[in-house]
Structures are given as C-alpha cells and as structure tokens.
C-alpha cells in the first residue's frame, strides 16, 4: 500500500472511444517496490452545459488526442 509521502507512478490509457464518451483505464504503482497499488477505469462523457445532455465528441478533441484513424 501507499503511505503518505510515498512516490507513485500513474499510468493511463484510452481503451475505448464512442460517439459520446471515452473510457480511460489507469494503474497506480509504488515507485520503489513496483507493486500495483490500484487500478481501474473512468468513463468520461461529453455533455452540453446548457442542457446537461450528452454531446458528440468534437472533431478537434479527436484530432488533438489522435483518437481516430
């Protein structure tokens, strides 16, 4: 386990891109022992702030992060 002031390495990767959302997996590794401390995923959904509804991922975002062919 990590303790206060321990150093860690956080690795992330995009594992899925859909019309309205992106799934990002992560893992946290103790910097000294190299042991896995945590892993998981987040799903980020793009929303329109004016109405709170899901919004298609903008082309400029896809281009900036090379999320498409």
mmCIF file with all atom_site columns, C-alpha atoms in Angstrom:
data_model
loop_
_atom_site.group_PDB
_atom_site.id
_atom_site.type_symbol
_atom_site.label_atom_id
_atom_site.label_alt_id
_atom_site.label_comp_id
_atom_site.label_asym_id
_atom_site.label_entity_id
_atom_site.label_seq_id
_atom_site.pdbx_PDB_ins_code
_atom_site.Cartn_x
_atom_site.Cartn_y
_atom_site.Cartn_z
_atom_site.occupancy
_atom_site.B_iso_or_equiv
_atom_site.pdbx_formal_charge
_atom_site.auth_seq_id
_atom_site.auth_comp_id
_atom_site.auth_asym_id
_atom_site.auth_atom_id
_atom_site.pdbx_PDB_model_num
ATOM 1  C CA . UNK A 1 1  ? 0.000   0.000  0.000   1.00 0.00 ? 1  UNK A CA 1
ATOM 2  C CA . UNK A 1 2  ? 0.983   3.612  -0.463  1.00 0.00 ? 2  UNK A CA 1
ATOM 3  C CA . UNK A 1 3  ? 1.737   5.713  2.566   1.00 0.00 ? 3  UNK A CA 1
ATOM 4  C CA . UNK A 1 4  ? 1.875   9.466  2.989   1.00 0.00 ? 4  UNK A CA 1
ATOM 5  C CA . UNK A 1 5  ? 4.900   10.857 1.092   1.00 0.00 ? 5  UNK A CA 1
ATOM 6  C CA . UNK A 1 6  ? 5.446   7.633  -0.905  1.00 0.00 ? 6  UNK A CA 1
ATOM 7  C CA . UNK A 1 7  ? 6.107   8.220  -4.567  1.00 0.00 ? 7  UNK A CA 1
ATOM 8  C CA . UNK A 1 8  ? 3.935   6.547  -7.145  1.00 0.00 ? 8  UNK A CA 1
ATOM 9  C CA . UNK A 1 9  ? 3.716   6.106  -10.878 1.00 0.00 ? 9  UNK A CA 1
ATOM 10 C CA . UNK A 1 10 ? 0.331   6.608  -12.546 1.00 0.00 ? 10 UNK A CA 1
ATOM 11 C CA . UNK A 1 11 ? -0.235  5.096  -15.980 1.00 0.00 ? 11 UNK A CA 1
ATOM 12 C CA . UNK A 1 12 ? -3.307  5.848  -18.066 1.00 0.00 ? 12 UNK A CA 1
ATOM 13 C CA . UNK A 1 13 ? -4.528  4.647  -21.431 1.00 0.00 ? 13 UNK A CA 1
ATOM 14 C CA . UNK A 1 14 ? -7.566  5.280  -23.563 1.00 0.00 ? 14 UNK A CA 1
ATOM 15 C CA . UNK A 1 15 ? -9.240  1.936  -24.136 1.00 0.00 ? 15 UNK A CA 1
ATOM 16 C CA . UNK A 1 16 ? -12.478 2.863  -25.859 1.00 0.00 ? 16 UNK A CA 1
ATOM 17 C CA . UNK A 1 17 ? -13.844 5.831  -27.759 1.00 0.00 ? 17 UNK A CA 1
ATOM 18 C CA . UNK A 1 18 ? -17.518 6.038  -28.603 1.00 0.00 ? 18 UNK A CA 1
ATOM 19 C CA . UNK A 1 19 ? -19.721 8.768  -30.006 1.00 0.00 ? 19 UNK A CA 1
ATOM 20 C CA . UNK A 1 20 ? -20.351 10.492 -26.656 1.00 0.00 ? 20 UNK A CA 1
ATOM 21 C CA . UNK A 1 21 ? -17.781 9.092  -24.242 1.00 0.00 ? 21 UNK A CA 1
ATOM 22 C CA . UNK A 1 22 ? -14.258 7.829  -23.655 1.00 0.00 ? 22 UNK A CA 1
ATOM 23 C CA . UNK A 1 23 ? -13.073 5.064  -21.321 1.00 0.00 ? 23 UNK A CA 1
ATOM 24 C CA . UNK A 1 24 ? -9.695  5.613  -19.655 1.00 0.00 ? 24 UNK A CA 1
ATOM 25 C CA . UNK A 1 25 ? -8.012  2.831  -17.675 1.00 0.00 ? 25 UNK A CA 1
ATOM 26 C CA . UNK A 1 26 ? -5.420  3.574  -15.014 1.00 0.00 ? 26 UNK A CA 1
ATOM 27 C CA . UNK A 1 27 ? -2.985  1.843  -12.715 1.00 0.00 ? 27 UNK A CA 1
ATOM 28 C CA . UNK A 1 28 ? -1.048  3.186  -9.765  1.00 0.00 ? 28 UNK A CA 1
ATOM 29 C CA . UNK A 1 29 ? 2.273   1.530  -8.966  1.00 0.00 ? 29 UNK A CA 1
ATOM 30 C CA . UNK A 1 30 ? 4.527   2.114  -5.946  1.00 0.00 ? 30 UNK A CA 1
ATOM 31 C CA . UNK A 1 31 ? 7.616   3.862  -7.362  1.00 0.00 ? 31 UNK A CA 1
ATOM 32 C CA . UNK A 1 32 ? 10.112  1.929  -5.216  1.00 0.00 ? 32 UNK A CA 1
ATOM 33 C CA . UNK A 1 33 ? 8.622   -1.553 -4.900  1.00 0.00 ? 33 UNK A CA 1
ATOM 34 C CA . UNK A 1 34 ? 6.943   -1.518 -8.345  1.00 0.00 ? 34 UNK A CA 1
ATOM 35 C CA . UNK A 1 35 ? 3.920   -3.223 -6.772  1.00 0.00 ? 35 UNK A CA 1
ATOM 36 C CA . UNK A 1 36 ? 0.483   -2.471 -8.148  1.00 0.00 ? 36 UNK A CA 1
ATOM 37 C CA . UNK A 1 37 ? -1.456  -0.400 -5.608  1.00 0.00 ? 37 UNK A CA 1
ATOM 38 C CA . UNK A 1 38 ? -4.627  0.312  -7.545  1.00 0.00 ? 38 UNK A CA 1
ATOM 39 C CA . UNK A 1 39 ? -6.191  0.005  -10.946 1.00 0.00 ? 39 UNK A CA 1
ATOM 40 C CA . UNK A 1 40 ? -9.499  0.822  -12.530 1.00 0.00 ? 40 UNK A CA 1
ATOM 41 C CA . UNK A 1 41 ? -11.220 2.865  -15.174 1.00 0.00 ? 41 UNK A CA 1
ATOM 42 C CA . UNK A 1 42 ? -13.170 6.059  -15.665 1.00 0.00 ? 42 UNK A CA 1
ATOM 43 C CA . UNK A 1 43 ? -15.787 6.777  -18.267 1.00 0.00 ? 43 UNK A CA 1
ATOM 44 C CA . UNK A 1 44 ? -15.870 10.409 -19.338 1.00 0.00 ? 44 UNK A CA 1
ATOM 45 C CA . UNK A 1 45 ? -18.980 11.649 -21.127 1.00 0.00 ? 45 UNK A CA 1
ATOM 46 C CA . UNK A 1 46 ? -19.027 14.898 -23.070 1.00 0.00 ? 46 UNK A CA 1
ATOM 47 C CA . UNK A 1 47 ? -22.048 16.992 -22.154 1.00 0.00 ? 47 UNK A CA 1
ATOM 48 C CA . UNK A 1 48 ? -23.653 20.178 -23.385 1.00 0.00 ? 48 UNK A CA 1
ATOM 49 C CA . UNK A 1 49 ? -23.508 22.565 -20.421 1.00 0.00 ? 49 UNK A CA 1
ATOM 50 C CA . UNK A 1 50 ? -26.653 24.417 -21.469 1.00 0.00 ? 50 UNK A CA 1
ATOM 51 C CA . UNK A 1 51 ? -28.917 21.374 -21.100 1.00 0.00 ? 51 UNK A CA 1
ATOM 52 C CA . UNK A 1 52 ? -26.799 18.672 -19.424 1.00 0.00 ? 52 UNK A CA 1
ATOM 53 C CA . UNK A 1 53 ? -27.316 16.210 -22.288 1.00 0.00 ? 53 UNK A CA 1
ATOM 54 C CA . UNK A 1 54 ? -24.610 14.020 -23.812 1.00 0.00 ? 54 UNK A CA 1
ATOM 55 C CA . UNK A 1 55 ? -22.794 15.648 -26.719 1.00 0.00 ? 55 UNK A CA 1
ATOM 56 C CA . UNK A 1 56 ? -20.822 14.067 -29.548 1.00 0.00 ? 56 UNK A CA 1
ATOM 57 C CA . UNK A 1 57 ? -17.068 14.289 -29.013 1.00 0.00 ? 57 UNK A CA 1
ATOM 58 C CA . UNK A 1 58 ? -15.863 17.302 -31.042 1.00 0.00 ? 58 UNK A CA 1
ATOM 59 C CA . UNK A 1 59 ? -13.587 16.625 -34.012 1.00 0.00 ? 59 UNK A CA 1
ATOM 60 C CA . UNK A 1 60 ? -10.896 18.949 -32.607 1.00 0.00 ? 60 UNK A CA 1
ATOM 61 C CA . UNK A 1 61 ? -10.680 16.763 -29.468 1.00 0.00 ? 61 UNK A CA 1
ATOM 62 C CA . UNK A 1 62 ? -10.354 13.600 -31.545 1.00 0.00 ? 62 UNK A CA 1
ATOM 63 C CA . UNK A 1 63 ? -7.598  15.234 -33.592 1.00 0.00 ? 63 UNK A CA 1
ATOM 64 C CA . UNK A 1 64 ? -5.727  16.642 -30.606 1.00 0.00 ? 64 UNK A CA 1
ATOM 65 C CA . UNK A 1 65 ? -5.557  13.286 -28.837 1.00 0.00 ? 65 UNK A CA 1
ATOM 66 C CA . UNK A 1 66 ? -5.290  11.174 -32.024 1.00 0.00 ? 66 UNK A CA 1
ATOM 67 C CA . UNK A 1 67 ? -8.347  9.191  -31.073 1.00 0.00 ? 67 UNK A CA 1
ATOM 68 C CA . UNK A 1 68 ? -9.249  8.226  -34.594 1.00 0.00 ? 68 UNK A CA 1
ATOM 69 C CA . UNK A 1 69 ? -7.626  6.781  -37.702 1.00 0.00 ? 69 UNK A CA 1
#
